[in-house]
Amino acid sequence: QNYKGGQITDRELGDTIWKNFFQGKLTFMHFNKGEEMAPTLGAQGGTLLVRKIPWVDPTKVFVGDVVVLKDPVKSDDYLVRRLAAVEGYEMVSTDEKDEPFVLEKDQCWVLADNENVKPKQEAKDSRTFGPVSLTDIVGRAIYCLRTAVDHGPVNNSHFSVQKDSPVLEVELDVDEMARSHKA
């Protein structure tokens, strides 16, 4: 954005310099394709503003959060899924052949939001590849741009919404997201 003299305070200028030069951005953009997270992220995917989480533990991500994680099958790819359970949760399948189990330390269970995709064939989530290491999570989706007129905050746990609100306020640039959007 271009600013004319007097439109930005010294504090705002200082905060911007601190954020961009000394700390770096707390977010990055990620394009999510596929229908696994519809309707949350749109049927065709969308451009996400993702809050970086440099080191993940159960106090940084919460059940209900939409997270970006390394694909356990294709290590060069990333998946966007909802965090359904973390270490200590007992997992019980609707399939009677599957034995119940408890997620171990630093493990989590991620699921696709779209209830219309077949769980073990199309969902590409923990029902297919099992528990995932928390260290595979690289960030939490905090804002989604589906189209130029259809965008807004991602529905995460209320704990994360509280933690992410200040970051969203400072780093959200819908115009930049729209320019980089792969429609």
Short mmCIF file of C-alpha atoms in Angstrom, two decimals, residues 24-110:
data_model
loop_
_atom_site.label_atom_id
_atom_site.label_comp_id
_atom_site.label_asym_id
_atom_site.label_seq_id
_atom_site.Cartn_x
_atom_site.Cartn_y
_atom_site.Cartn_z
CA GLY A 24 9.78 -11.94 9.53
CA LYS A 25 6.22 -12.73 8.64
CA LEU A 26 4.22 -15.00 10.90
CA THR A 27 2.18 -16.29 7.96
CA PHE A 28 2.53 -17.66 4.45
CA MET A 29 0.13 -18.30 1.59
CA HIS A 30 -0.77 -21.80 0.48
CA PHE A 31 -3.02 -22.81 -2.40
CA ASN A 32 -5.22 -25.76 -1.48
CA LYS A 33 -6.71 -27.74 -4.34
CA GLY A 34 -9.23 -30.55 -4.20
CA GLU A 35 -12.61 -31.05 -2.67
CA GLU A 36 -11.59 -32.92 0.50
CA MET A 37 -12.04 -29.81 2.66
CA ALA A 38 -15.31 -28.59 1.09
CA PRO A 39 -17.40 -26.78 2.18
CA THR A 40 -14.92 -25.24 4.65
CA LEU A 41 -12.42 -24.24 1.95
CA GLY A 42 -14.67 -24.39 -1.13
CA ALA A 43 -15.28 -27.22 -3.59
CA GLN A 44 -12.37 -26.16 -5.82
CA GLY A 45 -10.02 -25.23 -2.97
CA GLY A 46 -8.71 -21.75 -2.29
CA THR A 47 -5.80 -19.55 -1.32
CA LEU A 48 -5.08 -19.84 2.39
CA LEU A 49 -3.32 -17.50 4.77
CA VAL A 50 -1.51 -19.92 7.07
CA ARG A 51 -0.02 -19.06 10.44
CA LYS A 52 3.42 -20.62 10.76
CA ILE A 53 3.91 -22.95 13.70
CA PRO A 54 7.68 -23.51 13.94
CA TRP A 55 7.52 -26.12 16.71
CA VAL A 56 4.26 -27.92 17.31
CA ASP A 57 2.99 -29.32 20.56
CA PRO A 58 -0.53 -29.81 21.98
CA THR A 59 -0.47 -26.26 23.40
CA LYS A 60 -0.03 -24.69 19.94
CA VAL A 61 -2.65 -26.58 17.89
CA PHE A 62 -6.05 -27.66 19.09
CA VAL A 63 -8.68 -30.19 18.11
CA GLY A 64 -10.91 -28.48 15.55
CA ASP A 65 -8.12 -26.50 13.87
CA VAL A 66 -7.60 -26.63 10.10
CA VAL A 67 -3.89 -27.42 9.73
CA VAL A 68 -1.37 -27.63 6.90
CA LEU A 69 0.84 -30.69 7.21
CA LYS A 70 3.42 -32.60 5.23
CA ASP A 71 1.75 -35.33 3.19
CA PRO A 72 2.76 -38.63 4.86
CA VAL A 73 2.60 -40.41 1.48
CA LYS A 74 4.24 -37.79 -0.80
CA SER A 75 6.79 -35.97 1.34
CA ASP A 76 7.14 -33.07 -1.14
CA ASP A 77 3.41 -32.25 -0.92
CA TYR A 78 1.25 -30.70 1.75
CA LEU A 79 -2.28 -31.52 2.88
CA VAL A 80 -4.87 -29.31 4.52
CA ARG A 81 -6.98 -31.24 7.04
CA ARG A 82 -8.88 -30.69 10.28
CA LEU A 83 -7.16 -31.82 13.48
CA ALA A 84 -9.57 -34.37 14.99
CA ALA A 85 -7.54 -35.81 17.89
CA VAL A 86 -4.18 -35.47 19.64
CA GLU A 87 -2.03 -37.63 21.92
CA GLY A 88 -3.99 -39.46 24.60
CA TYR A 89 -7.26 -39.66 22.63
CA GLU A 90 -8.76 -43.13 22.22
CA MET A 91 -9.60 -43.87 18.60
CA VAL A 92 -12.52 -46.20 17.94
CA SER A 93 -13.51 -47.12 14.39
CA THR A 94 -17.04 -47.63 13.09
CA ASP A 95 -15.59 -50.71 11.35
CA GLU A 96 -15.82 -53.54 13.91
CA LYS A 97 -12.72 -55.22 12.40
CA ASP A 98 -10.52 -52.32 13.55
CA GLU A 99 -9.20 -52.48 17.10
CA PRO A 100 -9.46 -49.33 19.27
CA PHE A 101 -6.14 -47.65 20.09
CA VAL A 102 -4.81 -44.60 21.93
CA LEU A 103 -2.79 -41.93 20.12
CA GLU A 104 0.76 -41.92 21.46
CA LYS A 105 2.88 -38.91 22.46
CA ASP A 106 3.29 -36.41 19.61
CA GLN A 107 0.72 -38.18 17.41
CA CYS A 108 -2.44 -36.68 15.96
CA TRP A 109 -5.38 -37.71 13.78
CA VAL A 110 -6.44 -35.52 10.85
#
